[in-house]
Tab-separated table of C-alpha atoms in Angstrom:
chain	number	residue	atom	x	y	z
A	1	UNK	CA	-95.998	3.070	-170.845
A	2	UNK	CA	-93.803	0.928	-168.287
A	3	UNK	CA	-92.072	-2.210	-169.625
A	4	UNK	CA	-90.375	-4.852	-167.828
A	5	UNK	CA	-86.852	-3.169	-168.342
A	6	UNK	CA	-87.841	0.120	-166.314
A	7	UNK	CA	-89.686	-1.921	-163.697
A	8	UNK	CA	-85.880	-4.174	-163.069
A	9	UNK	CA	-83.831	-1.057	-162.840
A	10	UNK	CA	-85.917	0.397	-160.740
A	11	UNK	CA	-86.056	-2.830	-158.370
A	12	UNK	CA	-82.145	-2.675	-158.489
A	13	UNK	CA	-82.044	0.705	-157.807
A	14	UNK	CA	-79.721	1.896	-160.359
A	15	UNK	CA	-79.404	5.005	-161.300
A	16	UNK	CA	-78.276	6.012	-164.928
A	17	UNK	CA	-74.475	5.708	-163.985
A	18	UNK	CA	-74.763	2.485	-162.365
A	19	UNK	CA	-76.558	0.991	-165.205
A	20	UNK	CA	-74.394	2.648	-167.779
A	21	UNK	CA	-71.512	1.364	-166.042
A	22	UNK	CA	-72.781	-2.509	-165.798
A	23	UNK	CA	-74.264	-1.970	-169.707
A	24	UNK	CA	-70.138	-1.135	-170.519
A	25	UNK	CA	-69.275	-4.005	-168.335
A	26	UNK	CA	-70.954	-6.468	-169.944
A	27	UNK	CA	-70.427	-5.226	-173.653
A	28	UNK	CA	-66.724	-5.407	-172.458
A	29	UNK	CA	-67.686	-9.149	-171.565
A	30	UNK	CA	-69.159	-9.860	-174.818
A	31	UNK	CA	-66.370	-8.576	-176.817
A	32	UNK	CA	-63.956	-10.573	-175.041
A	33	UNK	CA	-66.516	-13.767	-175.655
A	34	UNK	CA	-67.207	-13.549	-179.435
A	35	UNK	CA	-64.504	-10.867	-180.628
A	36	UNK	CA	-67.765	-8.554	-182.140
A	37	UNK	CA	-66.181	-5.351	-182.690
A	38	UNK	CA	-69.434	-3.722	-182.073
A	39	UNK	CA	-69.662	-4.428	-178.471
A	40	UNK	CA	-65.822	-2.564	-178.359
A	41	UNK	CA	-65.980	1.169	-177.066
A	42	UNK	CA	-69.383	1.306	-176.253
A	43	UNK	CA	-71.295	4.874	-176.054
A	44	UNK	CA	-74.807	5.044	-174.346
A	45	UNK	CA	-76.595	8.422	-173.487
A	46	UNK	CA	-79.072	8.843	-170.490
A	47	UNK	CA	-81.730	10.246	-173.406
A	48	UNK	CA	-81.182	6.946	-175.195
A	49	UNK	CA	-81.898	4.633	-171.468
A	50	UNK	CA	-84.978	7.145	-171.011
A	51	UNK	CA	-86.572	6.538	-174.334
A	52	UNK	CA	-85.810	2.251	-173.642
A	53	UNK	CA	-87.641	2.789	-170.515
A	54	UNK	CA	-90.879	5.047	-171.395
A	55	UNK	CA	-91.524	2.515	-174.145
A	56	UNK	CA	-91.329	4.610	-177.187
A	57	UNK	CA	-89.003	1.999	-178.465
A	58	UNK	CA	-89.551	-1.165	-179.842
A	59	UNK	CA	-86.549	-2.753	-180.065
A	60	UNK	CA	-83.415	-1.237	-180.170
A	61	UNK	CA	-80.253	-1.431	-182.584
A	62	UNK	CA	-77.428	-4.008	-182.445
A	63	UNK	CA	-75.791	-4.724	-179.922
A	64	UNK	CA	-78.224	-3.402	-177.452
A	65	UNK	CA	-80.269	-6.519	-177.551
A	66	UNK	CA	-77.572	-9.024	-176.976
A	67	UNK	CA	-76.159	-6.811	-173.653
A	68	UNK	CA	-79.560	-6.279	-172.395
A	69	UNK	CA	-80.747	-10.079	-172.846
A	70	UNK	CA	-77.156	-11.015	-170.638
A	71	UNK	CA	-77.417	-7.999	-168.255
A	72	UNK	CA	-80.624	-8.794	-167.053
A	73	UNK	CA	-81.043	-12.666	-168.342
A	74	UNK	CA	-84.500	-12.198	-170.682
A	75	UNK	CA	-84.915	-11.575	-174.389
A	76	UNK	CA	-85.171	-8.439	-175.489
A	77	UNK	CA	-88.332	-8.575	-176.737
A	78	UNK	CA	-89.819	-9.556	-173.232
A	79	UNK	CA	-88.313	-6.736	-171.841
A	80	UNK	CA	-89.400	-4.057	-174.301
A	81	UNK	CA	-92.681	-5.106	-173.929
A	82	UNK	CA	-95.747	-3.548	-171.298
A	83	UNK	CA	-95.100	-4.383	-167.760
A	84	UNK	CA	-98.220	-6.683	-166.365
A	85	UNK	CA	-99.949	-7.413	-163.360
A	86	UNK	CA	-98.504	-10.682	-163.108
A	87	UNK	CA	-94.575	-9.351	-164.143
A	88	UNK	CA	-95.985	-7.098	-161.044
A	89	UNK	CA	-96.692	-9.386	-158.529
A	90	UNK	CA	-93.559	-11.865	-159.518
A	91	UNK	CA	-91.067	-8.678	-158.812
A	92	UNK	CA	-92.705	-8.095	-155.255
A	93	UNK	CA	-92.145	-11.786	-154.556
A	94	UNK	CA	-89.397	-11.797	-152.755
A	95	UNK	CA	-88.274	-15.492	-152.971
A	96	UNK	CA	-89.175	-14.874	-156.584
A	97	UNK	CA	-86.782	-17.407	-159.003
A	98	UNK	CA	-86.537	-14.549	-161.351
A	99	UNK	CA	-85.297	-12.385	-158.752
A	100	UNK	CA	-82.858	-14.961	-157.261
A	101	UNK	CA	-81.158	-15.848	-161.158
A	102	UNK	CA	-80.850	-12.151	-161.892
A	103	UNK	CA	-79.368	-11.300	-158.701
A	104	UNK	CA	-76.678	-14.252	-159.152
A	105	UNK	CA	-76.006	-13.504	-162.349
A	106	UNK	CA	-75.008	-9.810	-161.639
A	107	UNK	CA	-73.423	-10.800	-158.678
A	108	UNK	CA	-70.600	-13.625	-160.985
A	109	UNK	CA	-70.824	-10.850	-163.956
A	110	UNK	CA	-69.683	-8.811	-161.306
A	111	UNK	CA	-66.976	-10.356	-159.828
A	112	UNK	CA	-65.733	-11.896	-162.777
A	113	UNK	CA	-65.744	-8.662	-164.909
A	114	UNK	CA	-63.450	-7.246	-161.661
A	115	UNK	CA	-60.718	-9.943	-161.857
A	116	UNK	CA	-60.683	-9.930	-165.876
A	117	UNK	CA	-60.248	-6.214	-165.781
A	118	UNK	CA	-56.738	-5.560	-166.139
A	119	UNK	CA	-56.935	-8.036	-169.095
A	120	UNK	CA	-59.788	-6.375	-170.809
A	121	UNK	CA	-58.453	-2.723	-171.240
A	122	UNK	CA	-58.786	-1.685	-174.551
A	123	UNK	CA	-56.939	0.946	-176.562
A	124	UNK	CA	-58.840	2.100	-180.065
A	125	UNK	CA	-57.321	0.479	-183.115
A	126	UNK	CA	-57.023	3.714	-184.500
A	127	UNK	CA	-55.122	5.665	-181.730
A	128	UNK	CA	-52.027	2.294	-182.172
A	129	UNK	CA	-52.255	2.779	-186.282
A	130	UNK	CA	-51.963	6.506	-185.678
A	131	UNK	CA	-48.920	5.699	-183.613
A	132	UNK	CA	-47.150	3.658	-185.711
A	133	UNK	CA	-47.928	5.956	-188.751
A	134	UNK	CA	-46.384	9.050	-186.638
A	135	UNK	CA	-43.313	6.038	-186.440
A	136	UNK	CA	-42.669	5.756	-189.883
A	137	UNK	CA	-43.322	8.907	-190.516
A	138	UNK	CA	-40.511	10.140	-188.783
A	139	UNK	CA	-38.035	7.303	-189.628
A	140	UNK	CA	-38.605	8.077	-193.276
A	141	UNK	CA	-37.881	12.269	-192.210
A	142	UNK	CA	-34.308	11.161	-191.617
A	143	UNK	CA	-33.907	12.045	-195.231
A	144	UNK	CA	-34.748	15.680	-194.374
A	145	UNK	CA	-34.194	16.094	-190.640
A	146	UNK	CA	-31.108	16.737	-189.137
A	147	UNK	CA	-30.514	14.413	-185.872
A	148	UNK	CA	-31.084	17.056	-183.093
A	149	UNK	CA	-34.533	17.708	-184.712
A	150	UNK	CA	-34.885	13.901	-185.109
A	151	UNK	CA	-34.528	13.393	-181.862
A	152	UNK	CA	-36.716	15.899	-180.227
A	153	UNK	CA	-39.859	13.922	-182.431
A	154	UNK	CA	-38.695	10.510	-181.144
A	155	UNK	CA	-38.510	11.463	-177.830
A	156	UNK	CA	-42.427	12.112	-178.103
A	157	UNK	CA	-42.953	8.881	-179.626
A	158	UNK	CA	-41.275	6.940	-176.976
A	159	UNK	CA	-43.095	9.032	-174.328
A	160	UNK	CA	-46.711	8.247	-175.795
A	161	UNK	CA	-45.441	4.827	-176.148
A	162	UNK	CA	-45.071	4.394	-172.497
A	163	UNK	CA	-48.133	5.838	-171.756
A	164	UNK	CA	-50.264	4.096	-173.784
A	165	UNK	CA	-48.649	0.878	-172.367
A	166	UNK	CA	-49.710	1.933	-169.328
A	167	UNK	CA	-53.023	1.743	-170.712
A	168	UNK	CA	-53.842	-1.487	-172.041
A	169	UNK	CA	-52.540	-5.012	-171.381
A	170	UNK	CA	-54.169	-6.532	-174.042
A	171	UNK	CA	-50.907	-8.825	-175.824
A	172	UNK	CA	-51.550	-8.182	-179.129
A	173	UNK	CA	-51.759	-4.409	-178.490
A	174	UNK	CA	-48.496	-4.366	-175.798
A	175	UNK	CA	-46.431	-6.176	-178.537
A	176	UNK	CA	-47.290	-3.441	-180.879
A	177	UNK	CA	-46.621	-0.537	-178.337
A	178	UNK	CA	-43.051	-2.410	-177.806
A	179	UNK	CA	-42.015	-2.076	-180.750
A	180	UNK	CA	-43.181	1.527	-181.544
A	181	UNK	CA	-41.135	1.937	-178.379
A	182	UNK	CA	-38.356	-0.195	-179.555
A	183	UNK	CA	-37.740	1.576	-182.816
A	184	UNK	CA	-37.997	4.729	-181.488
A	185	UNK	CA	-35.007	3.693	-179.089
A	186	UNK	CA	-33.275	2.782	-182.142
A	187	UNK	CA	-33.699	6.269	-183.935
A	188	UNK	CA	-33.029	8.137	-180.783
A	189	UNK	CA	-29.779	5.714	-180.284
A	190	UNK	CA	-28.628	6.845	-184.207
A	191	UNK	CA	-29.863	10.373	-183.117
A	192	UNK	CA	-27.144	10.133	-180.115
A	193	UNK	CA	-24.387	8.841	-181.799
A	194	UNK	CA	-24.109	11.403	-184.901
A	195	UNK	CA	-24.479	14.089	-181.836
A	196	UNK	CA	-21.374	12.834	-180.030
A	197	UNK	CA	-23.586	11.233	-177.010
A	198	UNK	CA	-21.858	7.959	-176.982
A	199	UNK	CA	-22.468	6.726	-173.583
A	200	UNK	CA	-26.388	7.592	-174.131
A	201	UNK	CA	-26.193	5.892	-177.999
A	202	UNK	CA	-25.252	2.887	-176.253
A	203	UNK	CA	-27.825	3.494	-172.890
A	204	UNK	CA	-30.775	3.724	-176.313
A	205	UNK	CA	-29.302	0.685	-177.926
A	206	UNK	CA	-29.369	-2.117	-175.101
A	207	UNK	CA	-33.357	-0.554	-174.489
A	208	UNK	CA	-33.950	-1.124	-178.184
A	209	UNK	CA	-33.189	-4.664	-178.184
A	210	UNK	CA	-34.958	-4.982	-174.896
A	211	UNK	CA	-37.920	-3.772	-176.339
A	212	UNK	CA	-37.198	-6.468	-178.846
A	213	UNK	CA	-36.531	-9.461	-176.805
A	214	UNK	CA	-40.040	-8.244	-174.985
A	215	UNK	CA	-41.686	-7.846	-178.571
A	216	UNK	CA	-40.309	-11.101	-179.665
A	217	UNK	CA	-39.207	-9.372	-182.600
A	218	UNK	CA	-36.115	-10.744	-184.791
A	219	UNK	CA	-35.242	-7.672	-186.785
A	220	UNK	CA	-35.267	-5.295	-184.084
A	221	UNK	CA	-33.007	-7.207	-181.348
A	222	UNK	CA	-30.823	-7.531	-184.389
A	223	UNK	CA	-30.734	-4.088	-185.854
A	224	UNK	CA	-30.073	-3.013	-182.130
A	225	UNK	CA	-27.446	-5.444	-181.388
A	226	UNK	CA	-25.766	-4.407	-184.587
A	227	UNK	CA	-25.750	-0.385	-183.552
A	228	UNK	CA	-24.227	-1.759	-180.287
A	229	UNK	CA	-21.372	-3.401	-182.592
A	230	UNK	CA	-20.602	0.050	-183.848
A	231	UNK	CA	-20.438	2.091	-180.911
A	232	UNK	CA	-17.880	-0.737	-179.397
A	233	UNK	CA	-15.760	-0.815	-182.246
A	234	UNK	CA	-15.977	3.065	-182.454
A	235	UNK	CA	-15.154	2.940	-178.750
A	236	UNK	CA	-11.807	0.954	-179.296
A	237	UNK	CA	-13.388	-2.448	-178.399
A	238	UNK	CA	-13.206	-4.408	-181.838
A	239	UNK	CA	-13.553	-7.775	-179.880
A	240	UNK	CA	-16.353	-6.731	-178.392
A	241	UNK	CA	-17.560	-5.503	-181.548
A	242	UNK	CA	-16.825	-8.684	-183.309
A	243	UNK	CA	-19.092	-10.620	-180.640
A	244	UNK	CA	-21.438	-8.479	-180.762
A	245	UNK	CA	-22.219	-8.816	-184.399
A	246	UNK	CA	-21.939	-12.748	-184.539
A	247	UNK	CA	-24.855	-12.229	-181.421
A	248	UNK	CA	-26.515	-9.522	-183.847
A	249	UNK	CA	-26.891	-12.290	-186.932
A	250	UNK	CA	-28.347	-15.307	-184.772
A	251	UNK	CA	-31.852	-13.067	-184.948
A	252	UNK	CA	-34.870	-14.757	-186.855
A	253	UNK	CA	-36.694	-12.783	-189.196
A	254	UNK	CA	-34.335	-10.664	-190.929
A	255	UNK	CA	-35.004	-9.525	-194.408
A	256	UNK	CA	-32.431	-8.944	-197.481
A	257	UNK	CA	-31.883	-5.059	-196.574
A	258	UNK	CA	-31.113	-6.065	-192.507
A	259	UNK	CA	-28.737	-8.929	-193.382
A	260	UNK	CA	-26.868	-6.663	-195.785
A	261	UNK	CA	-26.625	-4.097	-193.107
A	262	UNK	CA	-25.023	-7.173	-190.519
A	263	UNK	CA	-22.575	-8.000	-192.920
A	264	UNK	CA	-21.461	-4.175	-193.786
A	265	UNK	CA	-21.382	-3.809	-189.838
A	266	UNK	CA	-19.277	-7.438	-189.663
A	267	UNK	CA	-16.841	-6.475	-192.203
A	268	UNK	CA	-16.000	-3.001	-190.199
A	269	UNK	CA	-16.138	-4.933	-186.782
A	270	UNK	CA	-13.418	-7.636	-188.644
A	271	UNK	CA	-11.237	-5.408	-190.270
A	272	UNK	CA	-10.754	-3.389	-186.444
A	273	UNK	CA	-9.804	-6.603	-184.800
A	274	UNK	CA	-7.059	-7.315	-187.788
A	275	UNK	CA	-9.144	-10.127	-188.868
A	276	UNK	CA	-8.786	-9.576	-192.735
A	277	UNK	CA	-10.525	-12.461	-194.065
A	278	UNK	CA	-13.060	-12.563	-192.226
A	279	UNK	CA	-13.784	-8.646	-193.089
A	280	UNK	CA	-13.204	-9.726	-196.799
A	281	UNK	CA	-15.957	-12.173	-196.754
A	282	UNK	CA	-18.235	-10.186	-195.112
A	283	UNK	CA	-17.677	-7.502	-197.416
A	284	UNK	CA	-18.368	-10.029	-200.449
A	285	UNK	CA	-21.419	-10.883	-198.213
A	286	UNK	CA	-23.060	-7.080	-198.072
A	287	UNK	CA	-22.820	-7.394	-201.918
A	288	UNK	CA	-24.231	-10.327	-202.508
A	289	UNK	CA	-27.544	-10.033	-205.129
A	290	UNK	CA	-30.402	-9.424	-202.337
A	291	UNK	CA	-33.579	-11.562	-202.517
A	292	UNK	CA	-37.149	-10.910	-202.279
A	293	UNK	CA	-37.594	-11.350	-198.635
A	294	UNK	CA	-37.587	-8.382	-196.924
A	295	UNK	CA	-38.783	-7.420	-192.858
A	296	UNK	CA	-41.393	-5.067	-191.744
A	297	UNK	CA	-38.375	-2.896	-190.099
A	298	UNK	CA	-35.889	-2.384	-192.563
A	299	UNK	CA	-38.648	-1.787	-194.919
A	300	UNK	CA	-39.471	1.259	-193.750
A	301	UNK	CA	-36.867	2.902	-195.431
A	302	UNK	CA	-35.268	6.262	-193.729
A	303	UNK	CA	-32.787	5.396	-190.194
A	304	UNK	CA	-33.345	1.772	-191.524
A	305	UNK	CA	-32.575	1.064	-194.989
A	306	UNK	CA	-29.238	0.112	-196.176
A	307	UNK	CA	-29.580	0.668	-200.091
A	308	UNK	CA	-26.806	-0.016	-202.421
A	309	UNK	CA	-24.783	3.569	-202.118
A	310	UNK	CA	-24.556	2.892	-198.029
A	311	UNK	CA	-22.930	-0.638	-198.716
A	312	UNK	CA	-20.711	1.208	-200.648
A	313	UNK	CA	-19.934	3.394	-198.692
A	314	UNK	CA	-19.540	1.686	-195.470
A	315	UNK	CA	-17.473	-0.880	-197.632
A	316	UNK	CA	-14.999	2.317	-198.605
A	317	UNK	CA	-14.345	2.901	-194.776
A	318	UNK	CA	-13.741	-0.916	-194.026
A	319	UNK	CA	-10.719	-1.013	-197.204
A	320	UNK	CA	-9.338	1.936	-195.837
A	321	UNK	CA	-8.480	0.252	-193.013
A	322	UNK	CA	-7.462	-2.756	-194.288
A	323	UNK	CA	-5.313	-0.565	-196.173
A	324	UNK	CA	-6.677	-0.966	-199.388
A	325	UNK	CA	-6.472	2.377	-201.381
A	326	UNK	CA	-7.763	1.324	-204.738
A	327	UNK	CA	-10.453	-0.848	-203.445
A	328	UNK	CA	-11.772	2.046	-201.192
A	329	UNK	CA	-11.479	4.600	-203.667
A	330	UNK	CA	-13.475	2.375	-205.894
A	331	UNK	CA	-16.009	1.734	-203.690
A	332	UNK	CA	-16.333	5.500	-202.407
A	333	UNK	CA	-16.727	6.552	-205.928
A	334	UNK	CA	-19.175	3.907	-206.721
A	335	UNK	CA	-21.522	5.221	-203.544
A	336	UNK	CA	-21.466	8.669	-205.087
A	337	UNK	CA	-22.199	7.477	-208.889
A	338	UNK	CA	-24.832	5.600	-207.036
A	339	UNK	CA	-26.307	8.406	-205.450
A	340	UNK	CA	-26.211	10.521	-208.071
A	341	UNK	CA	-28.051	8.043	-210.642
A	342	UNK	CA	-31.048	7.475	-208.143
A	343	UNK	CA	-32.804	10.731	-207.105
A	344	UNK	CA	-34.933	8.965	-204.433
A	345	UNK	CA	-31.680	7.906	-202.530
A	346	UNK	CA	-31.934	8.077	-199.027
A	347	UNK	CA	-30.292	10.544	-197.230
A	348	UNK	CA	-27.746	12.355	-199.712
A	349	UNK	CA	-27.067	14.753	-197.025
A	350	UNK	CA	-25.284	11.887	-194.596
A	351	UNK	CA	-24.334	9.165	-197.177
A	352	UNK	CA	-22.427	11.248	-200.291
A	353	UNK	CA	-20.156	13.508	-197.392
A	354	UNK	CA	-19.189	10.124	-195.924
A	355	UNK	CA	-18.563	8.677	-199.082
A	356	UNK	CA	-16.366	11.461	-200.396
A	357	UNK	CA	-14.649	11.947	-196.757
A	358	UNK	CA	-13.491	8.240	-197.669
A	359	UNK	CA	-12.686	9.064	-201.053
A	360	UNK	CA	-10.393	11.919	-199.921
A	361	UNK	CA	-8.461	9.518	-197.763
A	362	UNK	CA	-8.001	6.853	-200.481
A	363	UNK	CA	-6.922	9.808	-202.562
A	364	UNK	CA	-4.245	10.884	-200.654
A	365	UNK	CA	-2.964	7.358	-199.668
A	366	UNK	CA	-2.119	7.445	-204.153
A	367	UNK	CA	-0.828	11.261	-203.685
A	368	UNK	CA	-3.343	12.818	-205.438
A	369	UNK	CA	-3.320	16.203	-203.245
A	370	UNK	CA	-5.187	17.845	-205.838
A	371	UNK	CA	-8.133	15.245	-206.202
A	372	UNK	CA	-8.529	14.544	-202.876
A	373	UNK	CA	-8.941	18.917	-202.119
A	374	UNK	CA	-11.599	18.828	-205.084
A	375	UNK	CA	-13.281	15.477	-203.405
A	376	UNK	CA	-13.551	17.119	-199.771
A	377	UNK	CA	-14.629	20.672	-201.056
A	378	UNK	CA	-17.909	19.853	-200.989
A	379	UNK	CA	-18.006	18.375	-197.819
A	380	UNK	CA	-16.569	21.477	-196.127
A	381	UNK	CA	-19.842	23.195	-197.022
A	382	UNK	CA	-22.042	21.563	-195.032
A	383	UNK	CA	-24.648	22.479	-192.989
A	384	UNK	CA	-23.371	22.296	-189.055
A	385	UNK	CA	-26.622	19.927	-187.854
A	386	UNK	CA	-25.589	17.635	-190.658
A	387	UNK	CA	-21.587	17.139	-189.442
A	388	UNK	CA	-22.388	13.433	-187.647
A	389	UNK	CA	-20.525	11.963	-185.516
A	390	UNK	CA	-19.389	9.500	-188.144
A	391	UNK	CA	-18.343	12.485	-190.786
A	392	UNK	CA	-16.248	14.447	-188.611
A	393	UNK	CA	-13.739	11.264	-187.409
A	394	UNK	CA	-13.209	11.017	-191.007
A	395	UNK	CA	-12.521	14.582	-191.596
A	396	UNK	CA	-10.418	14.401	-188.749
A	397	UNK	CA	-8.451	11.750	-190.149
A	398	UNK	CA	-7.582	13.306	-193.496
A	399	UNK	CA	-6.377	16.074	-191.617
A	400	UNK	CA	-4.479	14.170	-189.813
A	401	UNK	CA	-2.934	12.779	-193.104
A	402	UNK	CA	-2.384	16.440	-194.544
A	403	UNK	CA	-0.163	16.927	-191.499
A	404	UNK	CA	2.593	13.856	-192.394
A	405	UNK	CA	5.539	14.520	-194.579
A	406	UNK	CA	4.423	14.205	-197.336
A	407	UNK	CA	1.991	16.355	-197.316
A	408	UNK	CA	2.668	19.478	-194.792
A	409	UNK	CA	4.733	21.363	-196.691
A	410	UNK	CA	2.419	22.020	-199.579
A	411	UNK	CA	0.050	24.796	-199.762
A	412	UNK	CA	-2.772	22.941	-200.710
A	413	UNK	CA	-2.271	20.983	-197.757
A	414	UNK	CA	-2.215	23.943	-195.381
A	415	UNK	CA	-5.508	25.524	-196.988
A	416	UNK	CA	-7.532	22.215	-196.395
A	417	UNK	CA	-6.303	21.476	-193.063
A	418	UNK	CA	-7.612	24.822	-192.166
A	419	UNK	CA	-10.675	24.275	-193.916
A	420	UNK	CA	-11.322	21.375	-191.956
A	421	UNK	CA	-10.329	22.592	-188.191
A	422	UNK	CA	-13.000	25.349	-189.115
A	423	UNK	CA	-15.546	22.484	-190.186
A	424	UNK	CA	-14.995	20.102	-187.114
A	425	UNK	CA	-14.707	23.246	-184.347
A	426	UNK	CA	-18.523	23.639	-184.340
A	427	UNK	CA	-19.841	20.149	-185.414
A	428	UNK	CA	-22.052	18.810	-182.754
A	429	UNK	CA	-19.864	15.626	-181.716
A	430	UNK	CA	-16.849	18.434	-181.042
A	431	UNK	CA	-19.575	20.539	-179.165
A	432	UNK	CA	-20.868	17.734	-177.147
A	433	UNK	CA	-17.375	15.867	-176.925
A	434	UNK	CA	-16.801	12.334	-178.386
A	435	UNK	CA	-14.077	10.775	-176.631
A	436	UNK	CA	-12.439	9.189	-180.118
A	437	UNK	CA	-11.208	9.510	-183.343
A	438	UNK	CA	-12.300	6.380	-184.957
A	439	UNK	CA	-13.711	5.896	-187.946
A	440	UNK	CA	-17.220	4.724	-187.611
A	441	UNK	CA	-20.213	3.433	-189.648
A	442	UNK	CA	-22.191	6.391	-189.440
A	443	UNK	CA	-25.718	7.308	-189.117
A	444	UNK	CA	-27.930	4.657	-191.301
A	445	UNK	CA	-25.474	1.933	-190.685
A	446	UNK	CA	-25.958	0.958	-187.206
């Protein structure tokens, strides 16, 4: 049996698609009114408009009734019901008030549904949490990865990143997207520094704090302003290293783990520009007892932690060049006790080589041929994806120490500078080229 809703689209003369399309329209308008998730992504089937019109339904589920009653301006009830005489003869009327108040009410839905579209564009919940899940997935696979494959998966990220942004211009769901986008920069910047790619590190960088400063989002802009610290002080540019960093800690937001990081990162930047104080402090700083407070970034873990054995670490490289022997070697070993005591430690496989390349040098600044051979062996083994950028500037370096008097004449000495040239000859930075010999932070540490 006809009801009124049959009898109006046919008197508008819409076909299925061009009700189906206003039906979306104004569910879209709805959601945007009262924030009713059920009016979000909604899915209507010609069978389903069919069975509305023939009348073998009485009333239909939620939301249907609320999108019908402001599609067509009458309850739902009134419209599910049999089409009269009267209902008839007030449709033919064509000065009709019924007519006239549906007709201006699609014609503002209409217009004002076509300037509010941009805004309205939705992306599911679901395909953004699957995003950021595939995020920190990867981040945390830094453990296990080596950087080239690393890189490959962010790339992807980034990409679907972009695309989705294209998609949507919703705020809450753009601020999201930048910042999948903007930690993926990161990863692919840490990614392009342990491969030798320093220009390109630095190109990933300055987007990641973009993506940041877009995001409004403290912990990024600072974790990428601190990675641009290292690559100038890896670069030769200590002062610009040094400014950088002071820029990097004026972020909001940062956690315990992130302000260690900044203050590892400081105390390298410092001790380049001869500014031994001020690297002492900092270095007092990193190892300061961390509070509760931690950020959604460096919580992730992976690319972005900066546990204990890293401090230690990085604090190793930063005596060495403040010429400290005994307070790198102590520091060095007290990474790799670290790392040995706590079998979820992030990434063994970067953090222990560094830390023994740095306890070879502070070996050999004491004499201790011997020790520092037995300290490096291990190193020498490793994987080629797995000699960063940061590991072989070190090994460098302690080759370049076996070749001073004191050293070049022993046997020892000749045996583990050979072990290293074969090491460092197919490492990726030598493959790819990287322009310096400093030593660096490393991947992990900015």
């Amino acid at each position: 049996m006809m009801n009124l809703l049959d009898a109006l689209i046919t008197q508008f003369g819409m076909d299925f698609r061009a009700f189906q399309s206003e039906y979306r329209r104004t569910a879209a308008l709805l959601h945007e009114k009262t924030g009713d998730a059920a009016f979000r992504n909604i899915v209507l089937t010609e069978k389903s408009v069919s069975r509305w019109r023939s009348g073998h339904v009485a009333r239909p589920h939620h939301p249907a009734p609320a999108i019908l009653k402001q599609l067509f301006g009458r309850p739902v009830e009134e419209l599910f019901a049999p089409f009269t005489g009267d209902q008839a003869q007030m449709l033919r009327a064509p000065s009709a008030p019924v007519l006239d108040e549906s007709e201006l009410s699609m014609t503002a839905r209409d217009a004002s549904t076509h300037a509010s579209d941009a805004a309205a564009q939705l992306l599911p919940d679901l395909t953004l949490d699957q995003l950021e899940d595939d995020l920190v997935s990867l981040v945390q696979d830094t453990s296990t990865k080596p950087p080239h494959v690393v890189f490959v998966s962010a790339k992807e990220v980034l990409g679907v990143a972009k695309v989705l942004l294209d998609r949507t211009q919703v705020p809450s769901q753009c601020q999201r997207l930048y910042l999948v986008a903007g930690q993926a920069s990161a990863l692919l910047s840490a990614c392009a520094f342990d491969l030798g790619a320093i220009p390109h590190a630095f190109e990933l960088a300055r987007a990641a704090a973009l993506y940041g400063q877009v995001a409004e989002y403290g912990p990024l802009q600072a974790y990428a302003h601190g990675y641009l610290a290292v690559l100038y002080y890896w670069t030769g540019k200590p002062a610009q290293a040094v400014r950088k960093i002071e820029e990097a800690r004026s972020f909001p937001g940062v956690g315990a783990t992130g302000k260690a990081r900044l203050a590892a990162i400081a105390a390298r930047a410092y001790a380049h520009r001869g500014l031994i104080e001020n690297a002492q402090l900092a270095i007092e700083e990193s190892l300061a007892e961390r509070g509760p407070v931690e950020d959604d970034l460096h919580g992730i873990g992976g690319e972005f932690d900066f546990s204990l054995e890293r401090v230690a670490m990085s604090n190793s490289s930063t005596l060495l060049i403040l010429h400290d022997g005994p307070g790198a070697e102590a520091s060095a070993r007290r990474s790799l006790e670290l790392i040995a005591a706590n079998s979820t430690s992030s990434n063994p496989l970067v953090v222990a080589p560094q830390a023994r390349a740095d306890l070879t040098s502070a070996l050999l600044m004491r004499g201790d041929l011997d020790g520092a051979a037995n300290a490096l062996s291990p190193v020498l083994g490793l994987p080629r994806e797995w000699r960063g950028a940061g590991l072989t500037a070190r090994v460098n370096t302690i080759q370049a120490a076996l070749a001073t008097a004191a050293f070049r004449d022993a046997q020892v000495a000749q045996d583990l500078a050979e072990r290293i040239e074969d090491f460092t000859i197919l490492a990726p930075p030598q493959v790819l080229g990287t322009g310096t010999a400093r030593l660096a932070l490393g991947r992990g540490n900015g």
